[in-house]
Each structure stands twice: as structure tokens, then as C-alpha cells.
PDB file of C-alpha atoms in Angstrom:
ATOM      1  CA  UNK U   1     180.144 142.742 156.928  1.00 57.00           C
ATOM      2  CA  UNK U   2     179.676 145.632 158.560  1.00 60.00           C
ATOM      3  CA  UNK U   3     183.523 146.919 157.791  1.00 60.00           C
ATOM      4  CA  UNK U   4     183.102 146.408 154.343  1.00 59.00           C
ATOM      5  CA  UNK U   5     179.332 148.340 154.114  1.00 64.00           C
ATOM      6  CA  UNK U   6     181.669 151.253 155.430  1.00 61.00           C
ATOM      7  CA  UNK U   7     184.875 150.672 153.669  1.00 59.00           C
ATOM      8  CA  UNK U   8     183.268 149.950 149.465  1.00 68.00           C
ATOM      9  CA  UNK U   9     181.735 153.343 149.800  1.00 69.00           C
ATOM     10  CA  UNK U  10     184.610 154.616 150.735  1.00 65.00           C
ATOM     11  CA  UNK U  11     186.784 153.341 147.995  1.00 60.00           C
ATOM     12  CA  UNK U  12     184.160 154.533 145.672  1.00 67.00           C
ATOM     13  CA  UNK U  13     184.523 158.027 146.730  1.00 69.00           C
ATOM     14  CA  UNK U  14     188.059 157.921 146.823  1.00 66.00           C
ATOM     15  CA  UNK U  15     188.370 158.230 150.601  1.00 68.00           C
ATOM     16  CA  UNK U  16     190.290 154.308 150.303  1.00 64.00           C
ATOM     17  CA  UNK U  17     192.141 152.898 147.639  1.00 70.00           C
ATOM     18  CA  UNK U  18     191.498 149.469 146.725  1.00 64.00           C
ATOM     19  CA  UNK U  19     194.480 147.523 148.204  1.00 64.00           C
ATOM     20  CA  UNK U  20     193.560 148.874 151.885  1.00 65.00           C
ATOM     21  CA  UNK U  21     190.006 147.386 150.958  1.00 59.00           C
ATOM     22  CA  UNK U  22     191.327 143.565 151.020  1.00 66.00           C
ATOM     23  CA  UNK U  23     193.691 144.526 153.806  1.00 67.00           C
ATOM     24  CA  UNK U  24     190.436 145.248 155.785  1.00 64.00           C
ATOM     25  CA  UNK U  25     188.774 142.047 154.564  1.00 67.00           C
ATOM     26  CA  UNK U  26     191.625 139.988 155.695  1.00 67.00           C
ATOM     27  CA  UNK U  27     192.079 141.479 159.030  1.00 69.00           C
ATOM     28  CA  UNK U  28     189.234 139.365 160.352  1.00 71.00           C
ATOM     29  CA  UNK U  29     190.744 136.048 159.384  1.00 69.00           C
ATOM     30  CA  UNK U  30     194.694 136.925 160.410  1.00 69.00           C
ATOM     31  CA  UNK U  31     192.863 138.317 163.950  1.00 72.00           C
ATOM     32  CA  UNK U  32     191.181 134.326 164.237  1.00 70.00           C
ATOM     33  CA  UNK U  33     194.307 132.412 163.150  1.00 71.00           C
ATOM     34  CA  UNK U  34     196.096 134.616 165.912  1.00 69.00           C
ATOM     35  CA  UNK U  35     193.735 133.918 168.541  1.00 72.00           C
ATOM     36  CA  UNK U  36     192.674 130.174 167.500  1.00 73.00           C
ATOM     37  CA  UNK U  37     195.259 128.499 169.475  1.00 73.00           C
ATOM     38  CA  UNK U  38     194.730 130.428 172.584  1.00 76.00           C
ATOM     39  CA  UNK U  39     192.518 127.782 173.765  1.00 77.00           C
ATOM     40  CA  UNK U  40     194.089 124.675 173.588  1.00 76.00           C
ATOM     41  CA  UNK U  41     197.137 126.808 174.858  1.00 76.00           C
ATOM     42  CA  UNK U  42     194.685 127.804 178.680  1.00 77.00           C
ATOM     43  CA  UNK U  43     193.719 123.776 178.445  1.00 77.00           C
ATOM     44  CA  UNK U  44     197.748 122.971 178.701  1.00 80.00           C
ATOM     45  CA  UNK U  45     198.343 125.558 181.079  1.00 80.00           C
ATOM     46  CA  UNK U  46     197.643 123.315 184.154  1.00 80.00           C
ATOM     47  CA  UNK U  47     199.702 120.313 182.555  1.00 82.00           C
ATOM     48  CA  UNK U  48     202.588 122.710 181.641  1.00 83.00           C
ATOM     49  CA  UNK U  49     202.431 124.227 185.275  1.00 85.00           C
ATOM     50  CA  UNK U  50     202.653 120.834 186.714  1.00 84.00           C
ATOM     51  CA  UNK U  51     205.476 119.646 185.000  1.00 84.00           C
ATOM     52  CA  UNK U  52     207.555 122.761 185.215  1.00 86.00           C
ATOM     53  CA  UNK U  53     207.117 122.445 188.940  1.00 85.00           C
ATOM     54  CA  UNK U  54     208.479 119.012 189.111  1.00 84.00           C
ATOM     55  CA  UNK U  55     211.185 119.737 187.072  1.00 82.00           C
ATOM     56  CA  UNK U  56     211.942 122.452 189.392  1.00 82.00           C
ATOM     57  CA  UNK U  57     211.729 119.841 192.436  1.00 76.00           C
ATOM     58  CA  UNK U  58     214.263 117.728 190.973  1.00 71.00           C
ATOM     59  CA  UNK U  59     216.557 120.694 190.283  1.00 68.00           C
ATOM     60  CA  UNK U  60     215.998 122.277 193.641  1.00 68.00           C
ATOM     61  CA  UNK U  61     216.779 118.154 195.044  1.00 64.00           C
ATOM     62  CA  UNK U  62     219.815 118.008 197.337  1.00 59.00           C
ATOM     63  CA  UNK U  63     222.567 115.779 195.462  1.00 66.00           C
ATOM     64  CA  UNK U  64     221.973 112.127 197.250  1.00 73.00           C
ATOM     65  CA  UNK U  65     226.156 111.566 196.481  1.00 83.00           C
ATOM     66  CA  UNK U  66     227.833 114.742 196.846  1.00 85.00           C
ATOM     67  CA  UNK U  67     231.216 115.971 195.116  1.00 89.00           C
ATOM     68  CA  UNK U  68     234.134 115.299 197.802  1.00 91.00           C
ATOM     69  CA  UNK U  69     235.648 119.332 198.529  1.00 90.00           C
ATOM     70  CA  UNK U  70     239.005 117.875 196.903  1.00 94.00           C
ATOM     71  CA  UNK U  71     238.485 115.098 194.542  1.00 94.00           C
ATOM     72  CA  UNK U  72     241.322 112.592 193.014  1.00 95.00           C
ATOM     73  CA  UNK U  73     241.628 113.212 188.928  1.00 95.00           C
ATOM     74  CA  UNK U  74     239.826 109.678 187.512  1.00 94.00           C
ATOM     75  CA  UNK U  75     242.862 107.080 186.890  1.00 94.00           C
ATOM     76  CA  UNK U  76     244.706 106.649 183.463  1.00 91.00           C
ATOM     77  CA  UNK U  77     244.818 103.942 180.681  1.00 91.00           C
ATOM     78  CA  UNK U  78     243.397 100.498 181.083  1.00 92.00           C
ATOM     79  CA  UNK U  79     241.361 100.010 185.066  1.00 95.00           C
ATOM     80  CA  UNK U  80     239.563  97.672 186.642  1.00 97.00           C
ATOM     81  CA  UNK U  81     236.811  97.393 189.509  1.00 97.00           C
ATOM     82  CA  UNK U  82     237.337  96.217 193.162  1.00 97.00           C
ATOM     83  CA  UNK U  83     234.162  96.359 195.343  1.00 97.00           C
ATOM     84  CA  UNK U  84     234.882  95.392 199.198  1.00 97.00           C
ATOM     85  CA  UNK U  85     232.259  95.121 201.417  1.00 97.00           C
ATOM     86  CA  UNK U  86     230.121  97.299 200.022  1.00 97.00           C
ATOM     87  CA  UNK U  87     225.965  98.187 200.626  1.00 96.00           C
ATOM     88  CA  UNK U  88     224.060 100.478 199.782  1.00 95.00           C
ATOM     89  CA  UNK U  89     220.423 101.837 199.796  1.00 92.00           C
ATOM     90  CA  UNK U  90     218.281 104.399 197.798  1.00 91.00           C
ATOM     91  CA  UNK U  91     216.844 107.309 200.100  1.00 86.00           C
ATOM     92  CA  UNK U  92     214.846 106.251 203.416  1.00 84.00           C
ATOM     93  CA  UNK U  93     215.394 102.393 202.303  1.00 87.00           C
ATOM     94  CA  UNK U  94     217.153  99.283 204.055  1.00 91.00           C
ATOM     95  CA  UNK U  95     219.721  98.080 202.502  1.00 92.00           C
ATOM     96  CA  UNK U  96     220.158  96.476 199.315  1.00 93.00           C
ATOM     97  CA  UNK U  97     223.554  95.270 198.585  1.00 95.00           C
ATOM     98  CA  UNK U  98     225.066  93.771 201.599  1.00 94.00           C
ATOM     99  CA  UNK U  99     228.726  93.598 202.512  1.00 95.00           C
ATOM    100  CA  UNK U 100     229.779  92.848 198.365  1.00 96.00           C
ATOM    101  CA  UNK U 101     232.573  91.680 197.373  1.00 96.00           C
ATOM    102  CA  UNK U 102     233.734  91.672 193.357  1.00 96.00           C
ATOM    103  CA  UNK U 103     236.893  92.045 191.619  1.00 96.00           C
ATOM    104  CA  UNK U 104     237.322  92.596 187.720  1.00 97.00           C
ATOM    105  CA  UNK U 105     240.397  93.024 186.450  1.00 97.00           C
ATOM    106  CA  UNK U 106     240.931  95.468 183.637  1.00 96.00           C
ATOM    107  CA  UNK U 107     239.816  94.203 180.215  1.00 96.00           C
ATOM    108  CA  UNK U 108     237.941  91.212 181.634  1.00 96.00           C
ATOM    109  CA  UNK U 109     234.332  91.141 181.171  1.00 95.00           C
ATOM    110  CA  UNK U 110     231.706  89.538 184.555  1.00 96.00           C
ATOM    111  CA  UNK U 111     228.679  88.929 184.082  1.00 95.00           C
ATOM    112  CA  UNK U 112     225.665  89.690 186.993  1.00 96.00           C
ATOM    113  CA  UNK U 113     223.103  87.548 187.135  1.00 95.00           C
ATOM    114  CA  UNK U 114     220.217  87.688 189.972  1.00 93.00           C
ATOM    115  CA  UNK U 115     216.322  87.742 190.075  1.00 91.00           C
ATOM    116  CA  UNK U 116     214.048  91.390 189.783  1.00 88.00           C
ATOM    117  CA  UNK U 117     214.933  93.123 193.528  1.00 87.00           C
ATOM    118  CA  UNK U 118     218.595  91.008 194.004  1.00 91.00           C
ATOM    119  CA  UNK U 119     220.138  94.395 193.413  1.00 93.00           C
ATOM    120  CA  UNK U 120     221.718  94.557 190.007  1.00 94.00           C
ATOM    121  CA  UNK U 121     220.405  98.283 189.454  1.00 92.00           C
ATOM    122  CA  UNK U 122     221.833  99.311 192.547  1.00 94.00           C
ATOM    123  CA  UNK U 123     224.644  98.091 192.082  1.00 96.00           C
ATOM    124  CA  UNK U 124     225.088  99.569 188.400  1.00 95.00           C
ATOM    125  CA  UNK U 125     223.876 103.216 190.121  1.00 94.00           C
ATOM    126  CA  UNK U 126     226.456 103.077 192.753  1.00 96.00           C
ATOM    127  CA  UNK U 127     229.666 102.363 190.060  1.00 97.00           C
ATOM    128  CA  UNK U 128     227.946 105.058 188.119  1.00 95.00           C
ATOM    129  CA  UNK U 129     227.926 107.065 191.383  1.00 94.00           C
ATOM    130  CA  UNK U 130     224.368 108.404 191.628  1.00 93.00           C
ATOM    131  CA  UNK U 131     223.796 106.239 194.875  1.00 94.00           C
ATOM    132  CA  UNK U 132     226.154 106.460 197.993  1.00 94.00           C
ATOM    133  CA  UNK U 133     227.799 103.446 199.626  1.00 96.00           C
ATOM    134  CA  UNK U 134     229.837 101.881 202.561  1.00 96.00           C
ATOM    135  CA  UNK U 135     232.700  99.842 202.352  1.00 97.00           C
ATOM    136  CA  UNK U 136     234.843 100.560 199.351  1.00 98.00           C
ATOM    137  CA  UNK U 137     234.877 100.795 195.568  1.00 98.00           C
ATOM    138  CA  UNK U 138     238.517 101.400 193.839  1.00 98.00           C
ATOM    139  CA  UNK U 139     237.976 102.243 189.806  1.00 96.00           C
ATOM    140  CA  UNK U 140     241.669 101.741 188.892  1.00 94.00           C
ATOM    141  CA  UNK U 141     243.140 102.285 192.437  1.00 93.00           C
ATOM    142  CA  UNK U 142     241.240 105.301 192.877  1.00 97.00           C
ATOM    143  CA  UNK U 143     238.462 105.216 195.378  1.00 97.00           C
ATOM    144  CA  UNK U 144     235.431 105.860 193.417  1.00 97.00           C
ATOM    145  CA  UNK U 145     233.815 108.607 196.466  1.00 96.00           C
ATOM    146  CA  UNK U 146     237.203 110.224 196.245  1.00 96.00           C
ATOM    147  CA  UNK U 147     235.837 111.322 192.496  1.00 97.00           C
ATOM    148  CA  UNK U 148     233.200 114.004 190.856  1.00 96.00           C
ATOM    149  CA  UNK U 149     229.902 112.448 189.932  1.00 93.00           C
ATOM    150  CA  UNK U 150     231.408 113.681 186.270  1.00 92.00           C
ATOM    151  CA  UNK U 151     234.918 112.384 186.630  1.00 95.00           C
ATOM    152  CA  UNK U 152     233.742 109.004 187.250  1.00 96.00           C
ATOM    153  CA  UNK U 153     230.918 109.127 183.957  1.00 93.00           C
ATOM    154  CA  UNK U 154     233.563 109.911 181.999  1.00 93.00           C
ATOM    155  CA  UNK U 155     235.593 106.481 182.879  1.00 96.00           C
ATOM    156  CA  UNK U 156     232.418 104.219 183.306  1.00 96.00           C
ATOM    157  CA  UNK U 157     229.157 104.212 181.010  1.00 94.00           C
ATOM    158  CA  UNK U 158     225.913 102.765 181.659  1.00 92.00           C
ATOM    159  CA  UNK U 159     223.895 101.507 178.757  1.00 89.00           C
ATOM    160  CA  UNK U 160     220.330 100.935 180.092  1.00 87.00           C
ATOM    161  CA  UNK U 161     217.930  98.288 178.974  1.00 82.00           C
ATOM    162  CA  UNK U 162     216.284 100.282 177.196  1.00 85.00           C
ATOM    163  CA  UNK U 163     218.368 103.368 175.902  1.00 89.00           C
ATOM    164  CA  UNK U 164     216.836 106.619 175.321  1.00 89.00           C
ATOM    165  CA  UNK U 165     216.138 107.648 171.787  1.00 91.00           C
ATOM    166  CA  UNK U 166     215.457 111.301 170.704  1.00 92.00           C
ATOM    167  CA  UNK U 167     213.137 112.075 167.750  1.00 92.00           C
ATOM    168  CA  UNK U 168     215.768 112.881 165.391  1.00 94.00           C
ATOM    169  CA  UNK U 169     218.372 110.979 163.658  1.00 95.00           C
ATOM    170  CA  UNK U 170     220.750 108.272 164.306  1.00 96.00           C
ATOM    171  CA  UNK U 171     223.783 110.090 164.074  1.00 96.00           C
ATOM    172  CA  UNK U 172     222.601 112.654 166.262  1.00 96.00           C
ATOM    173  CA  UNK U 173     221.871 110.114 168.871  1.00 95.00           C
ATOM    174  CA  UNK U 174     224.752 108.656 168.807  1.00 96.00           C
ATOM    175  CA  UNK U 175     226.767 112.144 168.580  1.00 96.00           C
ATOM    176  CA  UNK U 176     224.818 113.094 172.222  1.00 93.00           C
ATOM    177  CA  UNK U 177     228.325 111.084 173.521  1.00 91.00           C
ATOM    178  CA  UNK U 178     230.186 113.975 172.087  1.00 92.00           C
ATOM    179  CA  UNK U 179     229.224 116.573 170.550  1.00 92.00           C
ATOM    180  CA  UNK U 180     232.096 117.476 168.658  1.00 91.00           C
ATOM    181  CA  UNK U 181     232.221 114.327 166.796  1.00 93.00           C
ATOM    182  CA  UNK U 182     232.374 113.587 162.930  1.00 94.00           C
ATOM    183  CA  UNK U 183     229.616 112.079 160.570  1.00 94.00           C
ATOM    184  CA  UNK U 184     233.034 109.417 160.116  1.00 94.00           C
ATOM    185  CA  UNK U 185     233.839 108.720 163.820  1.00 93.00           C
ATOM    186  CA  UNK U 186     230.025 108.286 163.897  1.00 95.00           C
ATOM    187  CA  UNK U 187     229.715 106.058 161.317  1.00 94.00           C
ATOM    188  CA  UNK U 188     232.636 104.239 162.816  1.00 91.00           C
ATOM    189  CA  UNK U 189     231.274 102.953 165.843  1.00 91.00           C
ATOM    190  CA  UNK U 190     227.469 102.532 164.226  1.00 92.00           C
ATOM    191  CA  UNK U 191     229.362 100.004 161.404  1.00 89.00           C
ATOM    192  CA  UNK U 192     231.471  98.396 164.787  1.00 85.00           C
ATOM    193  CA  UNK U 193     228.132  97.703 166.497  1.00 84.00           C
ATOM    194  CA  UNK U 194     226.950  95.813 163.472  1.00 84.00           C
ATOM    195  CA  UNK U 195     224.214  98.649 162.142  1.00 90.00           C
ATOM    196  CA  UNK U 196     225.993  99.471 158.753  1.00 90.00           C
ATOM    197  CA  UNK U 197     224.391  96.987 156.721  1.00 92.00           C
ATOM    198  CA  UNK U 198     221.128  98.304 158.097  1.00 93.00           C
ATOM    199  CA  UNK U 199     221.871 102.052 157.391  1.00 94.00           C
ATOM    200  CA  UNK U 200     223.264 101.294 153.833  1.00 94.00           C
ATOM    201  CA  UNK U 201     219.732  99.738 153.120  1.00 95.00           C
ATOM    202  CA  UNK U 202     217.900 102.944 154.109  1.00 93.00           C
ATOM    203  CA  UNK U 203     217.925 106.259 151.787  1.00 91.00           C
ATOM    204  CA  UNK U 204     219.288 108.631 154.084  1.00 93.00           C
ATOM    205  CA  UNK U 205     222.105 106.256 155.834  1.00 94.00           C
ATOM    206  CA  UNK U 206     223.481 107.558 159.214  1.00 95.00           C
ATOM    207  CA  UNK U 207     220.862 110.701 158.875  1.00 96.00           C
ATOM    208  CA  UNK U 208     217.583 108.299 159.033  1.00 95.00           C
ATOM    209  CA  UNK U 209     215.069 109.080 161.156  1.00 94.00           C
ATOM    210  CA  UNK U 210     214.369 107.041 164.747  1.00 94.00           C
ATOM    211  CA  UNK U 211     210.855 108.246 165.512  1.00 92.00           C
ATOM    212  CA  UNK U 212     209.089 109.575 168.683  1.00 88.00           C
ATOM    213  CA  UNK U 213     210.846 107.544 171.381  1.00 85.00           C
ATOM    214  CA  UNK U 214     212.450 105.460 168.399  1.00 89.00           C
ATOM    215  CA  UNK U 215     209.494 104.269 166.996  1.00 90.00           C
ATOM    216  CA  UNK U 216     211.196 103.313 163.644  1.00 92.00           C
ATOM    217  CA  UNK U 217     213.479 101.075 165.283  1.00 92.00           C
ATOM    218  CA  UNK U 218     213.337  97.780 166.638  1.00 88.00           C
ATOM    219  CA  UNK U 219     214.252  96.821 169.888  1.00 84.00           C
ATOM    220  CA  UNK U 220     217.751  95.373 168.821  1.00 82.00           C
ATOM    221  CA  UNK U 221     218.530  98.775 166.899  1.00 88.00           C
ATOM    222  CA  UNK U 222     217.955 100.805 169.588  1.00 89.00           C
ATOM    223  CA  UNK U 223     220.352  98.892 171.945  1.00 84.00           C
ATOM    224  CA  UNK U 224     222.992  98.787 169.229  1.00 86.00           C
ATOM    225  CA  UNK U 225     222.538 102.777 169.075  1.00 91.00           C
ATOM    226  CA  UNK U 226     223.121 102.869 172.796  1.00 89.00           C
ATOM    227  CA  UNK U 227     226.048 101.040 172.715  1.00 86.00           C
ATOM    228  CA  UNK U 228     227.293 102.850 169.506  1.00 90.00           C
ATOM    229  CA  UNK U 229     226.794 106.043 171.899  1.00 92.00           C
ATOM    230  CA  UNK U 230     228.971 104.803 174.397  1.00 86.00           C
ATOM    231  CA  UNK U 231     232.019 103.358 172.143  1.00 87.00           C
ATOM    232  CA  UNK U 232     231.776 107.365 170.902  1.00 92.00           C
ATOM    233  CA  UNK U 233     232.444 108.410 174.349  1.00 90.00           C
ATOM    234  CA  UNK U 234     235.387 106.357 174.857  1.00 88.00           C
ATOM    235  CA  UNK U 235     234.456 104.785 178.354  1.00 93.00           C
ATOM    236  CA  UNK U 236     236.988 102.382 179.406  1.00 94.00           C
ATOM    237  CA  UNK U 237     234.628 100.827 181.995  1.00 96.00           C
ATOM    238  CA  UNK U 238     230.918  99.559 180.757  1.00 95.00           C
ATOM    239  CA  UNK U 239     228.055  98.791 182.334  1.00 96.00           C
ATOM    240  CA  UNK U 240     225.656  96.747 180.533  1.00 92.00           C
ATOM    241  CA  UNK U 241     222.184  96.781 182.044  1.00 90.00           C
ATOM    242  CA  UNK U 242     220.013  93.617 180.566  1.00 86.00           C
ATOM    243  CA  UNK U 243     220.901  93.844 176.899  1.00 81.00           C
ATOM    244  CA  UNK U 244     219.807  90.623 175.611  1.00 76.00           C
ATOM    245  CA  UNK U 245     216.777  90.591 177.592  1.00 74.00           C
ATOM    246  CA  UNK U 246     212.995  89.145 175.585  1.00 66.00           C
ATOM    247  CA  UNK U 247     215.924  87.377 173.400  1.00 68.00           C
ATOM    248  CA  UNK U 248     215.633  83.596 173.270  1.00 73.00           C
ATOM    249  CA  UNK U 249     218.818  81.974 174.110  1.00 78.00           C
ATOM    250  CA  UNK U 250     220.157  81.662 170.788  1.00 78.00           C
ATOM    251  CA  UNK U 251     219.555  85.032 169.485  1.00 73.00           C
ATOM    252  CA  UNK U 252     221.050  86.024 172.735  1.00 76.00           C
ATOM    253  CA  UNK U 253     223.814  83.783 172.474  1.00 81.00           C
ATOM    254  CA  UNK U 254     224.493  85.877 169.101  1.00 79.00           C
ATOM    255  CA  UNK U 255     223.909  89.216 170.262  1.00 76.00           C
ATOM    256  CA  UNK U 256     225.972  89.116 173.172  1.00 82.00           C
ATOM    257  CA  UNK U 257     229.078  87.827 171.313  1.00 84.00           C
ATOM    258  CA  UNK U 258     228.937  91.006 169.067  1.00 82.00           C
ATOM    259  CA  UNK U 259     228.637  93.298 171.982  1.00 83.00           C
ATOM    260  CA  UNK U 260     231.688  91.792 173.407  1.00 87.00           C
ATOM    261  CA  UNK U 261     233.471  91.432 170.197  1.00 86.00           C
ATOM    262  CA  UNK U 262     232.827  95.398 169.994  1.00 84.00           C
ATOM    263  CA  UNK U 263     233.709  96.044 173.557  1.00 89.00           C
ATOM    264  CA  UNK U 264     236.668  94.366 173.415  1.00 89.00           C
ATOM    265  CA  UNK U 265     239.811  95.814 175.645  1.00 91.00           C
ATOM    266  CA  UNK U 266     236.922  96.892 177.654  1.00 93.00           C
ATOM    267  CA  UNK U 267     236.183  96.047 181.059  1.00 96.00           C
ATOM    268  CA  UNK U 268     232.677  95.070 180.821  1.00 96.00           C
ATOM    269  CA  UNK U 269     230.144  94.759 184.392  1.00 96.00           C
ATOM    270  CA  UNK U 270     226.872  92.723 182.492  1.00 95.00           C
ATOM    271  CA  UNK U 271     223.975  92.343 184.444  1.00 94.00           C
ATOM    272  CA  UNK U 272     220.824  90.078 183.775  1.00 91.00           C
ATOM    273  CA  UNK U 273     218.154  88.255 185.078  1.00 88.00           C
ATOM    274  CA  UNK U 274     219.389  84.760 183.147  1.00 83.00           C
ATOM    275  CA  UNK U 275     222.777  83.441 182.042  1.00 81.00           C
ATOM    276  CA  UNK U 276     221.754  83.197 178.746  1.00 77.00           C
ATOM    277  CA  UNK U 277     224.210  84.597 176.138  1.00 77.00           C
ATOM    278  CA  UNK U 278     226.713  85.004 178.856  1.00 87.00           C
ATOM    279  CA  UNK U 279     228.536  81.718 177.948  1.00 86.00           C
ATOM    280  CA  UNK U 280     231.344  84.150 176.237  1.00 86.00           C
ATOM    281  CA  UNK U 281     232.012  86.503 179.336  1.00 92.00           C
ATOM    282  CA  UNK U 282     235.126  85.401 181.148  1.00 94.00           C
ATOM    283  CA  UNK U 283     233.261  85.121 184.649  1.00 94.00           C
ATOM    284  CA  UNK U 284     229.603  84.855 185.980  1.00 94.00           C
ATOM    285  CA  UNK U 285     228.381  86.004 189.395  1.00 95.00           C
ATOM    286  CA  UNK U 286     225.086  85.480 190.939  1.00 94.00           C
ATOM    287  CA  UNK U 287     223.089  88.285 193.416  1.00 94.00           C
ATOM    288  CA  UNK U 288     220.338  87.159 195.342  1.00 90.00           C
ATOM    289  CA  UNK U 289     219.324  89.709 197.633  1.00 86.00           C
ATOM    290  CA  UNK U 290     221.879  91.938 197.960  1.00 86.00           C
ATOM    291  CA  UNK U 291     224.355  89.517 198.512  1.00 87.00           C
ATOM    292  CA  UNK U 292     226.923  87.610 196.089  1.00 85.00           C
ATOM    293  CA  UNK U 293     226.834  83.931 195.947  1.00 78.00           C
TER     294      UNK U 293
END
């Protein structure tokens, strides 16, 4: 108020033109929307500063599986898995797998089975090789420590239980795998995992929308994008982590014929707490603490 007491006398005498007049009324309001979000910005401050510094923690980590000073090149065309005598422990643990031994040939599928604690995520960390072990691993004759932490990810993929979706769409999920990739080749291995029908149903097809942490999706689309994601990437080695898990048995039954139907020529590692669905796979192990029965 005080502004404009100056500033209409002013334009009356000629001292201001008109236009500056609303400038100077505005200036107020574009100063307040400036500043309004100042606040709520000091409130996050502490939160931001907290996170950054773990972030920076787990940068700043030392690599629990090093890269060997001259690694082997990963092995070509179709391999398999031999595990002999192998354990293995996260950081400042005991052990967890004990002395395994597992062979799967190439293109042969095994299921995993144990209780929660038997070891099944170790033993999907150390073929992914974020975990160190004793004893030895050979990915298609090639000792797996002999390998980059990269060279080996881009033989073997690991589809979690619960994959992790981006708030964006499906084809960009999917295209994470590589990022190079087509809106065909993309469409290619969502139709393979059995989600065309689905996207032809929605308006925007292969560009819908998954939601904050997929919200949008069920359960069973979700873990048909993750899978999509990893056909895209081409592993020739995959490591399924619980995928039919909260299914009852005939809906798991179901599902787990069309993963291996899609994963076919594959060597597939499947781990779960039950044997249900796992009728199709062409072996079945069990795990109980670390050890394989």
C-alpha cells in the first residue's frame, strides 16, 4: 500500500507511466511465490542431508568382491553352472552355504527350494557375484572370481521377487536392460512374457503408465515386466528369485509354465520357499541351512 500511495501520484504527474505502475503492484506477489517454498525447502534440509550422506557411505564402501587385476572375457554361446564346494557369508557373518555342490547343464532349468534363512539369496548373490565365496563356481568353464562383477551380469540376470518399477512407463522399464533398444524389440519380449493382451486393452499400449513404485500394476504385471527386462538384455543364465510366490498352487502351476515357456534355451537357477509350480522344471533341489539335501 504504501508503494502504490507513492507510485499513483507519480503516474499522475507524469514522473511513471502506467505499465511500470502494475509492474510495481505485482512485484509483491512474484517476491512471495519466490520465497514461499523456502520453508518447506529448510524443513527437508536435514532429510536431504541425511540421505546424501548415506549415499555417499555406500559409494565411499570398499567393493566386498573385488575385480581380479586380469580377468577371463565371460564364456561364449550356450553355458551352464557348476558349484563345488562352495560357502559363503555376508560381511562379519558365519557361514551360510556350506561346502555346495550343484551342477546345471546349459539349457536345463533347477529349481531351489528351502525355508526363509536356508540360503537361497545367498546363493543367488554369489552367481550374481556381489558376495565372495570358497570352493569353486565355473559359469561355462570359466571360474566365475576369474570375471568382472560386470562381465558376469552380463551372462547371468537376477529377477528379484519383487522387481523394481520406476514411475514412468512400461517400455521404459523394460528398455533400462538396454538402452538402445526399439519400441519393437520392446514390444517383443513384453508380448513373449504374455503382457500384450494387457497393453492392447489400455489407451496408450507399451507407453502406459506404472505408477509410483508401480502402483498401477498388479503384482503378476510387475514380475512379467521384470522378466520382460531381462529377455531384453539377452542373459543366457537366469536367476529367478521367488516368482510365483502368494500364488496358490494352481495359479502357480500356470505362471511358472509361461516363464519357462519364455525362458526357454535358457539355463534357468529358480529359487522358492515351496515346490509349487515347479512340477515343469527339469530338476528340484532342496537347501536347508546352507547345505543341499
Amino acid at each position: 500500500m504504501a508503494m502504490l500511495a507513492v507510485a499513483i501520484p507519480a503516474v499522475r504527474s507524469g514522473e511513471l507511466i502506467g505499465v511500470n505502475l502494475a509492474v510495481l503492484a505485482l512485484l509483491p506477489l512474484a517476491t512471495f511465490e519466490a520465497v514461499a517454498a523456502m520453508p518447506g525447502a529448510a524443513l527437508a534440509l536435514g532429510r536431504v542431508r541425511g540421505a546424501a550422506q548415506r549415499v555417499v557411505e555406500i559409494l565411499d564402501a570398499m567393493d566386498p568382491v573385488p575385480d581380479p587385476v586380469s580377468p577371463l572375457d565371460p564364456p561364449a554361446g550356450d553355458v551352464g553352472v557348476t558349484l563345488r564346494g562352495v560357502s559363503a557369508r555376508w560381511p562379519g557373518g558365519v557361514d551360510i552355504l556350506t561346502g555346495v555342490d550343484l551342477v546345471v547343464p546349459s539349457r536345463r532349468s533347477i529349481g531351489v527350494v528351502g525355508p526363509s534363512g536356508s540360503g537361497k539369496s545367498t546363493l543367488l548373490a554369489v552367481l550374481s557375484g556381489f558376495l565372495p565365496y570358497s570352493g569353486s563356481i565355473l559359469l561355462g568353464g570359466v571360474e566365475l572370481r576369474e570375471m568382472t562383477g560386470a562381465a558376469i551380469r552380463t551372462v547371468i540376470g537376477w529377477c528379484p521377487q519383487v522387481p523394481h518399477i520406476f514411475d514412468t512407463s512400461v517400455v521404459e522399464n523394460v528398455r533400462l536392460a538396454k538402452p538402445g533398444a526399439s519400441d519393437d524389440e520392446v514390444r517383443g519380449v513384453l508380448d513373449a512374457v504374455g503382457l500384450g493382451p494387457w497393453l492392447d486393452s489400455t489407451n496408450r499400449g507399451i507407453h502406459t503408465p506404472v505408477g509410483d513404485h508401480g502402483a498401477l500394476v498388479s503384482a503378476g504385471q510387475r514380475q512379467r515386466i521384470g522378466v520382460a527386462r531381462m529377455l531384453l538384455a539377452g542373459h543366457r543364465v537366469v536367476l529367478l528369485d521367488e516368482p510365483t510366490e502368494h500364488l496358490d498352487e494352481g495359479t502357480a502351476e500356470a505362471v511358472a509354465a509361461e516363464l519357462l515357456r519364455v525362458l526357454a534355451g535358457r539355463t534357468v537357477i529358480w529359487v522358492a520357499h515351496r515346490d509349487h509350480g515347479l512340477a515343469e522344471l527339469d530338476e528340484v533341489v532342496s537347501l536347508d541351512r546352507g547345505v543341499l539335501r
